[in-house]
mmCIF file of N, CA and C in Angstrom:
data_model
loop_
_atom_site.group_PDB
_atom_site.id
_atom_site.type_symbol
_atom_site.label_atom_id
_atom_site.label_comp_id
_atom_site.label_asym_id
_atom_site.label_seq_id
_atom_site.Cartn_x
_atom_site.Cartn_y
_atom_site.Cartn_z
ATOM 1 N N GLN A 3 29.248 158.248 79.053
ATOM 2 C CA GLN A 3 28.433 157.088 79.376
ATOM 3 C C GLN A 3 26.988 157.536 79.541
ATOM 4 N N VAL A 4 26.078 156.783 78.957
ATOM 5 C CA VAL A 4 24.656 157.091 79.054
ATOM 6 C C VAL A 4 23.999 156.019 79.909
ATOM 7 N N GLN A 5 23.304 156.432 80.956
ATOM 8 C CA GLN A 5 22.559 155.489 81.778
ATOM 9 C C GLN A 5 21.119 155.466 81.305
ATOM 10 N N LEU A 6 20.629 154.280 81.014
ATOM 11 C CA LEU A 6 19.246 154.100 80.591
ATOM 12 C C LEU A 6 18.533 153.242 81.621
ATOM 13 N N VAL A 7 17.323 153.639 81.983
ATOM 14 C CA VAL A 7 16.558 152.926 82.994
ATOM 15 C C VAL A 7 15.183 152.604 82.434
ATOM 16 N N GLU A 8 14.851 151.322 82.392
ATOM 17 C CA GLU A 8 13.526 150.916 81.926
ATOM 18 C C GLU A 8 12.591 150.722 83.109
ATOM 19 N N LEU A 9 11.347 151.096 82.899
ATOM 20 C CA LEU A 9 10.295 150.914 83.888
ATOM 21 C C LEU A 9 9.043 150.426 83.187
ATOM 22 N N GLY A 10 8.154 149.784 83.933
ATOM 23 C CA GLY A 10 6.840 149.527 83.390
ATOM 24 C C GLY A 10 6.612 148.169 82.783
ATOM 25 N N GLY A 11 7.556 147.239 82.964
ATOM 26 C CA GLY A 11 7.280 145.883 82.526
ATOM 27 C C GLY A 11 6.313 145.212 83.495
ATOM 28 N N GLY A 12 6.063 143.926 83.275
ATOM 29 C CA GLY A 12 5.187 143.209 84.191
ATOM 30 C C GLY A 12 4.435 142.096 83.517
ATOM 31 N N LEU A 13 3.386 141.644 84.213
ATOM 32 C CA LEU A 13 2.547 140.546 83.731
ATOM 33 C C LEU A 13 1.276 141.130 83.124
ATOM 34 N N VAL A 14 0.925 140.643 81.951
ATOM 35 C CA VAL A 14 -0.280 141.118 81.274
ATOM 36 C C VAL A 14 -0.983 139.925 80.633
ATOM 37 N N MET A 15 -2.315 140.008 80.579
ATOM 38 C CA MET A 15 -3.096 138.951 79.955
ATOM 39 C C MET A 15 -2.944 139.011 78.437
ATOM 40 N N PRO A 16 -3.057 137.880 77.757
ATOM 41 C CA PRO A 16 -3.048 137.909 76.284
ATOM 42 C C PRO A 16 -4.124 138.855 75.750
ATOM 43 N N GLY A 17 -3.728 139.653 74.768
ATOM 44 C CA GLY A 17 -4.631 140.641 74.209
ATOM 45 C C GLY A 17 -4.609 141.971 74.919
ATOM 46 N N GLY A 18 -3.947 142.042 76.052
ATOM 47 C CA GLY A 18 -3.915 143.269 76.832
ATOM 48 C C GLY A 18 -2.795 144.200 76.421
ATOM 49 N N PRO A 19 -2.778 145.432 76.985
ATOM 50 C CA PRO A 19 -1.746 146.408 76.682
ATOM 51 C C PRO A 19 -0.705 146.526 77.806
ATOM 52 N N LEU A 20 0.420 147.077 77.444
ATOM 53 C CA LEU A 20 1.451 147.404 78.416
ATOM 54 C C LEU A 20 2.266 148.547 77.829
ATOM 55 N N ARG A 21 2.816 149.390 78.676
ATOM 56 C CA ARG A 21 3.537 150.577 78.185
ATOM 57 C C ARG A 21 4.821 150.777 78.977
ATOM 58 N N PRO A 22 5.859 150.022 78.653
ATOM 59 C CA PRO A 22 7.133 150.268 79.325
ATOM 60 C C PRO A 22 7.733 151.604 78.884
ATOM 61 N N SER A 23 8.541 152.153 79.780
ATOM 62 C CA SER A 23 9.191 153.429 79.521
ATOM 63 C C SER A 23 10.690 153.302 79.710
ATOM 64 N N CYS A 24 11.408 154.263 79.140
ATOM 65 C CA CYS A 24 12.863 154.332 79.274
ATOM 66 C C CYS A 24 13.224 155.761 79.642
ATOM 67 N N ALA A 25 14.063 155.925 80.639
ATOM 68 C CA ALA A 25 14.502 157.247 81.058
ATOM 69 C C ALA A 25 16.026 157.331 81.003
ATOM 70 N N ALA A 26 16.509 158.527 80.722
ATOM 71 C CA ALA A 26 17.952 158.767 80.672
ATOM 72 C C ALA A 26 18.249 159.976 81.545
ATOM 73 N N PRO A 27 18.345 159.797 82.839
ATOM 74 C CA PRO A 27 18.519 160.931 83.744
ATOM 75 C C PRO A 27 19.776 161.721 83.469
ATOM 76 N N GLY A 28 19.625 163.040 83.387
ATOM 77 C CA GLY A 28 20.779 163.907 83.297
ATOM 78 C C GLY A 28 21.475 163.946 81.952
ATOM 79 N N ARG A 29 20.855 163.406 80.920
ATOM 80 C CA ARG A 29 21.484 163.386 79.610
ATOM 81 C C ARG A 29 20.740 164.281 78.629
ATOM 82 N N THR A 30 21.449 164.680 77.566
ATOM 83 C CA THR A 30 20.796 165.384 76.474
ATOM 84 C C THR A 30 20.168 164.332 75.582
ATOM 85 N N PHE A 31 18.961 163.965 75.935
ATOM 86 C CA PHE A 31 18.269 162.850 75.316
ATOM 87 C C PHE A 31 18.135 163.020 73.819
ATOM 88 N N SER A 32 17.953 164.244 73.393
ATOM 89 C CA SER A 32 17.677 164.495 71.984
ATOM 90 C C SER A 32 18.881 164.245 71.086
ATOM 91 N N SER A 33 20.040 163.986 71.666
ATOM 92 C CA SER A 33 21.233 163.731 70.863
ATOM 93 C C SER A 33 21.372 162.278 70.443
ATOM 94 N N TYR A 34 20.423 161.453 70.877
ATOM 95 C CA TYR A 34 20.555 160.016 70.680
ATOM 96 C C TYR A 34 19.384 159.429 69.895
ATOM 97 N N ARG A 35 19.707 158.571 68.934
ATOM 98 C CA ARG A 35 18.700 157.702 68.345
ATOM 99 C C ARG A 35 18.433 156.590 69.351
ATOM 100 N N MET A 36 17.186 156.169 69.417
ATOM 101 C CA MET A 36 16.790 155.233 70.476
ATOM 102 C C MET A 36 16.044 154.055 69.879
ATOM 103 N N GLY A 37 15.919 153.022 70.679
ATOM 104 C CA GLY A 37 15.157 151.874 70.209
ATOM 105 C C GLY A 37 14.857 150.899 71.317
ATOM 106 N N TRP A 38 14.092 149.876 70.958
ATOM 107 C CA TRP A 38 13.750 148.781 71.863
ATOM 108 C C TRP A 38 14.182 147.464 71.222
ATOM 109 N N VAL A 39 14.755 146.634 72.033
ATOM 110 C CA VAL A 39 15.224 145.318 71.612
ATOM 111 C C VAL A 39 14.753 144.324 72.660
ATOM 112 N N ARG A 40 14.345 143.144 72.270
ATOM 113 C CA ARG A 40 13.911 142.153 73.256
ATOM 114 C C ARG A 40 14.738 140.885 73.116
ATOM 115 N N GLN A 41 14.719 140.112 74.199
ATOM 116 C CA GLN A 41 15.492 138.873 74.221
ATOM 117 C C GLN A 41 14.782 137.836 75.073
ATOM 118 N N THR A 42 14.748 136.612 74.570
ATOM 119 C CA THR A 42 14.237 135.483 75.331
ATOM 120 C C THR A 42 15.402 134.531 75.614
ATOM 121 N N PRO A 43 15.279 133.706 76.647
ATOM 122 C CA PRO A 43 16.397 132.826 77.020
ATOM 123 C C PRO A 43 16.865 131.957 75.863
ATOM 124 N N GLY A 44 18.175 131.941 75.655
ATOM 125 C CA GLY A 44 18.767 131.090 74.640
ATOM 126 C C GLY A 44 18.728 131.648 73.241
ATOM 127 N N LYS A 45 18.166 132.842 73.082
ATOM 128 C CA LYS A 45 18.076 133.452 71.756
ATOM 129 C C LYS A 45 18.824 134.777 71.725
ATOM 130 N N GLU A 46 19.139 135.213 70.513
ATOM 131 C CA GLU A 46 19.807 136.496 70.348
ATOM 132 C C GLU A 46 18.800 137.631 70.529
ATOM 133 N N ARG A 47 19.350 138.798 70.788
ATOM 134 C CA ARG A 47 18.489 139.978 70.905
ATOM 135 C C ARG A 47 17.819 140.269 69.571
ATOM 136 N N GLU A 48 16.556 140.684 69.669
ATOM 137 C CA GLU A 48 15.731 140.886 68.480
ATOM 138 C C GLU A 48 15.243 142.329 68.443
ATOM 139 N N PHE A 49 15.391 142.969 67.312
ATOM 140 C CA PHE A 49 14.928 144.338 67.139
ATOM 141 C C PHE A 49 13.409 144.411 67.263
ATOM 142 N N VAL A 50 12.916 145.446 67.945
ATOM 143 C CA VAL A 50 11.480 145.664 68.089
ATOM 144 C C VAL A 50 11.061 146.978 67.430
ATOM 145 N N ALA A 51 11.688 148.080 67.830
ATOM 146 C CA ALA A 51 11.275 149.399 67.331
ATOM 147 C C ALA A 51 12.431 150.373 67.460
ATOM 148 N N ALA A 52 12.435 151.374 66.583
ATOM 149 C CA ALA A 52 13.456 152.414 66.619
ATOM 150 C C ALA A 52 12.795 153.768 66.397
ATOM 151 N N ILE A 53 13.416 154.800 66.968
ATOM 152 C CA ILE A 53 12.876 156.146 66.814
ATOM 153 C C ILE A 53 14.011 157.138 66.602
ATOM 154 N N HIS A 54 13.810 158.031 65.670
ATOM 155 C CA HIS A 54 14.785 159.076 65.342
ATOM 156 C C HIS A 54 14.955 160.013 66.536
ATOM 157 N N TRP A 55 16.110 160.689 66.593
ATOM 158 C CA TRP A 55 16.364 161.503 67.769
ATOM 159 C C TRP A 55 15.345 162.625 67.967
ATOM 160 N N GLY A 56 14.722 163.073 66.877
ATOM 161 C CA GLY A 56 13.698 164.108 66.996
ATOM 162 C C GLY A 56 12.312 163.553 67.241
ATOM 163 N N GLY A 57 12.182 162.241 67.095
ATOM 164 C CA GLY A 57 10.893 161.598 67.321
ATOM 165 C C GLY A 57 9.980 161.601 66.116
ATOM 166 N N GLY A 58 10.417 162.201 65.008
ATOM 167 C CA GLY A 58 9.543 162.317 63.853
ATOM 168 C C GLY A 58 9.476 161.075 62.994
ATOM 169 N N SER A 59 10.444 160.189 63.145
ATOM 170 C CA SER A 59 10.459 158.972 62.338
ATOM 171 C C SER A 59 10.586 157.758 63.251
ATOM 172 N N THR A 60 9.849 156.714 62.913
ATOM 173 C CA THR A 60 9.909 155.467 63.654
ATOM 174 C C THR A 60 9.996 154.298 62.685
ATOM 175 N N TYR A 61 10.440 153.168 63.211
ATOM 176 C CA TYR A 61 10.529 151.961 62.385
ATOM 177 C C TYR A 61 10.256 150.774 63.290
ATOM 178 N N TYR A 62 9.543 149.775 62.768
ATOM 179 C CA TYR A 62 9.133 148.648 63.588
ATOM 180 C C TYR A 62 9.462 147.320 62.922
ATOM 181 N N ALA A 63 9.680 146.318 63.759
ATOM 182 C CA ALA A 63 9.770 144.960 63.254
ATOM 183 C C ALA A 63 8.407 144.573 62.674
ATOM 184 N N ASP A 64 8.415 143.755 61.638
ATOM 185 C CA ASP A 64 7.160 143.369 60.986
ATOM 186 C C ASP A 64 6.182 142.735 61.976
ATOM 187 N N SER A 65 6.709 142.021 62.951
ATOM 188 C CA SER A 65 5.850 141.276 63.873
ATOM 189 C C SER A 65 5.069 142.176 64.832
ATOM 190 N N VAL A 66 5.437 143.451 64.928
ATOM 191 C CA VAL A 66 4.753 144.355 65.854
ATOM 192 C C VAL A 66 4.085 145.532 65.166
ATOM 193 N N LYS A 67 4.236 145.659 63.877
ATOM 194 C CA LYS A 67 3.636 146.777 63.152
ATOM 195 C C LYS A 67 2.125 146.803 63.350
ATOM 196 N N GLY A 68 1.607 147.962 63.622
ATOM 197 C CA GLY A 68 0.178 148.122 63.824
ATOM 198 C C GLY A 68 -0.273 147.877 65.248
ATOM 199 N N ARG A 69 0.575 147.285 66.078
ATOM 200 C CA ARG A 69 0.193 147.003 67.464
ATOM 201 C C ARG A 69 1.073 147.734 68.473
ATOM 202 N N PHE A 70 2.314 148.050 68.100
ATOM 203 C CA PHE A 70 3.231 148.745 68.994
ATOM 204 C C PHE A 70 3.452 150.165 68.473
ATOM 205 N N THR A 71 3.578 151.111 69.381
ATOM 206 C CA THR A 71 3.877 152.489 69.028
ATOM 207 C C THR A 71 5.011 153.010 69.908
ATOM 208 N N ASN A 72 6.056 153.463 69.272
ATOM 209 C CA ASN A 72 7.225 153.989 69.966
ATOM 210 C C ASN A 72 7.164 155.515 69.942
ATOM 211 N N SER A 73 7.348 156.138 71.082
ATOM 212 C CA SER A 73 7.316 157.597 71.141
ATOM 213 C C SER A 73 8.377 158.089 72.120
ATOM 214 N N ARG A 74 8.694 159.355 72.051
ATOM 215 C CA ARG A 74 9.684 159.921 72.970
ATOM 216 C C ARG A 74 9.303 161.352 73.311
ATOM 217 N N ASP A 75 9.719 161.772 74.501
ATOM 218 C CA ASP A 75 9.539 163.146 74.951
ATOM 219 C C ASP A 75 10.914 163.653 75.357
ATOM 220 N N ASN A 76 11.569 164.363 74.460
ATOM 221 C CA ASN A 76 12.938 164.797 74.727
ATOM 222 C C ASN A 76 13.017 165.811 75.870
ATOM 223 N N ALA A 77 11.958 166.557 76.085
ATOM 224 C CA ALA A 77 11.958 167.515 77.189
ATOM 225 C C ALA A 77 11.989 166.810 78.544
ATOM 226 N N LYS A 78 11.450 165.586 78.587
ATOM 227 C CA LYS A 78 11.424 164.817 79.833
ATOM 228 C C LYS A 78 12.441 163.688 79.824
ATOM 229 N N ASN A 79 13.231 163.591 78.764
ATOM 230 C CA ASN A 79 14.243 162.520 78.655
ATOM 231 C C ASN A 79 13.629 161.139 78.828
ATOM 232 N N THR A 80 12.496 160.920 78.186
ATOM 233 C CA THR A 80 11.843 159.626 78.297
ATOM 234 C C THR A 80 11.405 159.096 76.934
ATOM 235 N N MET A 81 11.285 157.794 76.848
ATOM 236 C CA MET A 81 10.793 157.117 75.661
ATOM 237 C C MET A 81 9.790 156.070 76.127
ATOM 238 N N HIS A 82 8.772 155.829 75.324
ATOM 239 C CA HIS A 82 7.724 154.884 75.687
ATOM 240 C C HIS A 82 7.469 153.921 74.551
ATOM 241 N N LEU A 83 7.072 152.709 74.920
ATOM 242 C CA LEU A 83 6.662 151.717 73.933
ATOM 243 C C LEU A 83 5.257 151.254 74.293
ATOM 244 N N GLN A 84 4.271 151.752 73.588
ATOM 245 C CA GLN A 84 2.902 151.312 73.794
ATOM 246 C C GLN A 84 2.705 149.999 73.055
ATOM 247 N N MET A 85 2.425 148.951 73.821
ATOM 248 C CA MET A 85 2.255 147.623 73.243
ATOM 249 C C MET A 85 0.803 147.217 73.430
ATOM 250 N N ASN A 86 0.115 146.976 72.333
ATOM 251 C CA ASN A 86 -1.287 146.564 72.361
ATOM 252 C C ASN A 86 -1.444 145.165 71.805
ATOM 253 N N SER A 87 -2.552 144.535 72.154
ATOM 254 C CA SER A 87 -2.880 143.200 71.639
ATOM 255 C C SER A 87 -1.712 142.237 71.818
ATOM 256 N N LEU A 88 -1.193 142.203 73.023
ATOM 257 C CA LEU A 88 -0.008 141.388 73.280
ATOM 258 C C LEU A 88 -0.312 139.899 73.183
ATOM 259 N N LYS A 89 0.668 139.177 72.662
ATOM 260 C CA LYS A 89 0.559 137.731 72.500
ATOM 261 C C LYS A 89 1.595 137.053 73.391
ATOM 262 N N PRO A 90 1.325 135.824 73.816
ATOM 263 C CA PRO A 90 2.288 135.124 74.693
ATOM 264 C C PRO A 90 3.696 135.036 74.107
ATOM 265 N N GLU A 91 3.810 134.951 72.785
ATOM 266 C CA GLU A 91 5.144 134.844 72.176
ATOM 267 C C GLU A 91 5.941 136.143 72.278
ATOM 268 N N LYS A 92 5.307 137.212 72.728
ATOM 269 C CA LYS A 92 6.008 138.481 72.921
ATOM 270 C C LYS A 92 6.621 138.556 74.327
ATOM 271 N N THR A 93 6.472 137.500 75.123
ATOM 272 C CA THR A 93 7.128 137.437 76.421
ATOM 273 C C THR A 93 8.641 137.473 76.239
ATOM 274 N N ALA A 94 9.289 138.413 76.923
ATOM 275 C CA ALA A 94 10.732 138.586 76.772
ATOM 276 C C ALA A 94 11.204 139.650 77.756
ATOM 277 N N VAL A 95 12.519 139.796 77.834
ATOM 278 C CA VAL A 95 13.087 140.973 78.489
ATOM 279 C C VAL A 95 13.222 142.052 77.414
ATOM 280 N N TYR A 96 12.674 143.213 77.696
ATOM 281 C CA TYR A 96 12.714 144.323 76.747
ATOM 282 C C TYR A 96 13.772 145.317 77.201
ATOM 283 N N TYR A 97 14.661 145.651 76.278
ATOM 284 C CA TYR A 97 15.749 146.562 76.560
ATOM 285 C C TYR A 97 15.561 147.877 75.811
ATOM 286 N N CYS A 98 15.866 148.946 76.484
ATOM 287 C CA CYS A 98 15.984 150.261 75.873
ATOM 288 C C CYS A 98 17.433 150.415 75.417
ATOM 289 N N ALA A 99 17.638 150.973 74.228
ATOM 290 C CA ALA A 99 18.990 151.112 73.700
ATOM 291 C C ALA A 99 19.153 152.468 73.032
ATOM 292 N N ALA A 100 20.394 152.913 72.947
ATOM 293 C CA ALA A 100 20.665 154.232 72.377
ATOM 294 C C ALA A 100 22.001 154.260 71.658
ATOM 295 N N ARG A 101 22.078 155.202 70.720
ATOM 296 C CA ARG A 101 23.335 155.474 70.029
ATOM 297 C C ARG A 101 23.321 156.952 69.674
ATOM 298 N N SER A 102 24.450 157.605 69.802
ATOM 299 C CA SER A 102 24.488 159.039 69.515
ATOM 300 C C SER A 102 24.288 159.292 68.028
ATOM 301 N N GLY A 103 23.653 160.402 67.706
ATOM 302 C CA GLY A 103 23.476 160.805 66.328
ATOM 303 C C GLY A 103 22.088 160.568 65.797
ATOM 304 N N SER A 104 21.862 161.029 64.577
ATOM 305 C CA SER A 104 20.558 160.924 63.939
ATOM 306 C C SER A 104 20.429 159.572 63.246
ATOM 307 N N GLY A 105 19.255 159.335 62.684
ATOM 308 C CA GLY A 105 19.034 158.096 61.966
ATOM 309 C C GLY A 105 18.189 157.116 62.754
ATOM 310 N N LEU A 106 18.049 155.914 62.216
ATOM 311 C CA LEU A 106 17.284 154.846 62.836
ATOM 312 C C LEU A 106 18.136 153.586 62.854
ATOM 313 N N ASN A 107 18.231 152.937 63.986
ATOM 314 C CA ASN A 107 18.999 151.704 64.108
ATOM 315 C C ASN A 107 18.055 150.516 64.178
ATOM 316 N N CYS A 108 18.147 149.619 63.206
ATOM 317 C CA CYS A 108 17.342 148.407 63.233
ATOM 318 C C CYS A 108 18.176 147.189 63.601
ATOM 319 N N ASN A 109 19.472 147.362 63.701
ATOM 320 C CA ASN A 109 20.376 146.276 64.059
ATOM 321 C C ASN A 109 20.779 146.451 65.524
ATOM 322 N N PRO A 110 20.403 145.506 66.386
ATOM 323 C CA PRO A 110 20.754 145.660 67.803
ATOM 324 C C PRO A 110 22.244 145.874 68.046
ATOM 325 N N ALA A 111 23.096 145.298 67.202
ATOM 326 C CA ALA A 111 24.541 145.417 67.389
ATOM 327 C C ALA A 111 25.054 146.848 67.204
ATOM 328 N N GLU A 112 24.239 147.705 66.614
ATOM 329 C CA GLU A 112 24.684 149.076 66.356
ATOM 330 C C GLU A 112 24.411 150.013 67.520
ATOM 331 N N TYR A 113 23.661 149.567 68.524
ATOM 332 C CA TYR A 113 23.453 150.392 69.715
ATOM 333 C C TYR A 113 24.641 150.216 70.653
ATOM 334 N N ASN A 114 25.058 151.286 71.304
ATOM 335 C CA ASN A 114 26.195 151.150 72.218
ATOM 336 C C ASN A 114 25.863 151.528 73.655
ATOM 337 N N TYR A 115 24.607 151.862 73.924
ATOM 338 C CA TYR A 115 24.174 152.073 75.304
ATOM 339 C C TYR A 115 22.906 151.252 75.535
ATOM 340 N N TRP A 116 22.858 150.616 76.703
ATOM 341 C CA TRP A 116 21.755 149.700 76.998
ATOM 342 C C TRP A 116 21.259 149.910 78.419
ATOM 343 N N GLY A 117 19.951 149.717 78.595
ATOM 344 C CA GLY A 117 19.402 149.659 79.937
ATOM 345 C C GLY A 117 19.546 148.259 80.506
ATOM 346 N N GLN A 118 19.036 148.080 81.710
ATOM 347 C CA GLN A 118 19.164 146.782 82.385
ATOM 348 C C GLN A 118 18.087 145.799 81.951
ATOM 349 N N GLY A 119 17.070 146.288 81.254
ATOM 350 C CA GLY A 119 15.994 145.430 80.764
ATOM 351 C C GLY A 119 14.825 145.375 81.731
ATOM 352 N N THR A 120 13.648 145.170 81.174
ATOM 353 C CA THR A 120 12.449 144.998 81.991
ATOM 354 C C THR A 120 11.686 143.787 81.464
ATOM 355 N N GLN A 121 11.270 142.921 82.373
ATOM 356 C CA GLN A 121 10.600 141.683 81.990
ATOM 357 C C GLN A 121 9.151 141.968 81.617
ATOM 358 N N VAL A 122 8.745 141.487 80.447
ATOM 359 C CA VAL A 122 7.353 141.536 80.017
ATOM 360 C C VAL A 122 6.882 140.096 79.848
ATOM 361 N N THR A 123 5.853 139.727 80.599
ATOM 362 C CA THR A 123 5.309 138.376 80.537
ATOM 363 C C THR A 123 3.852 138.448 80.113
ATOM 364 N N VAL A 124 3.534 137.771 79.018
ATOM 365 C CA VAL A 124 2.159 137.739 78.514
ATOM 366 C C VAL A 124 1.611 136.338 78.779
ATOM 367 N N SER A 125 0.698 136.255 79.726
ATOM 368 C CA SER A 125 0.210 134.946 80.145
ATOM 369 C C SER A 125 -1.128 135.084 80.842
ATOM 370 N N SER A 126 -1.929 134.053 80.701
ATOM 371 C CA SER A 126 -3.196 134.033 81.416
ATOM 372 C C SER A 126 -3.063 133.262 82.730
#
């Protein structure tokens, strides 16, 4: 079982930045492909970003390309999502997700470990 803990959500003004993080205490972080998925009430989970277990490859949803950057530090068992130029429609609960092995997961259903989620609200 992998425990994932998200930190760093909150309220941000439109156009502002936010940088939520994901930690996996006590795990061999580098053995897992990781990603971010978001969800708004009444809707299915939506893929945001994915990162290879080594951190060398990333993939993003079209709606966030150029504004979001996904990174990881395997030595510290942490992953970060730098979100810039945030828009109100990006308000959601953001989840950190993981699956063992290499590769990139763009389908939320393919992740088998999830954090509890962190609320990101973009509003003036």
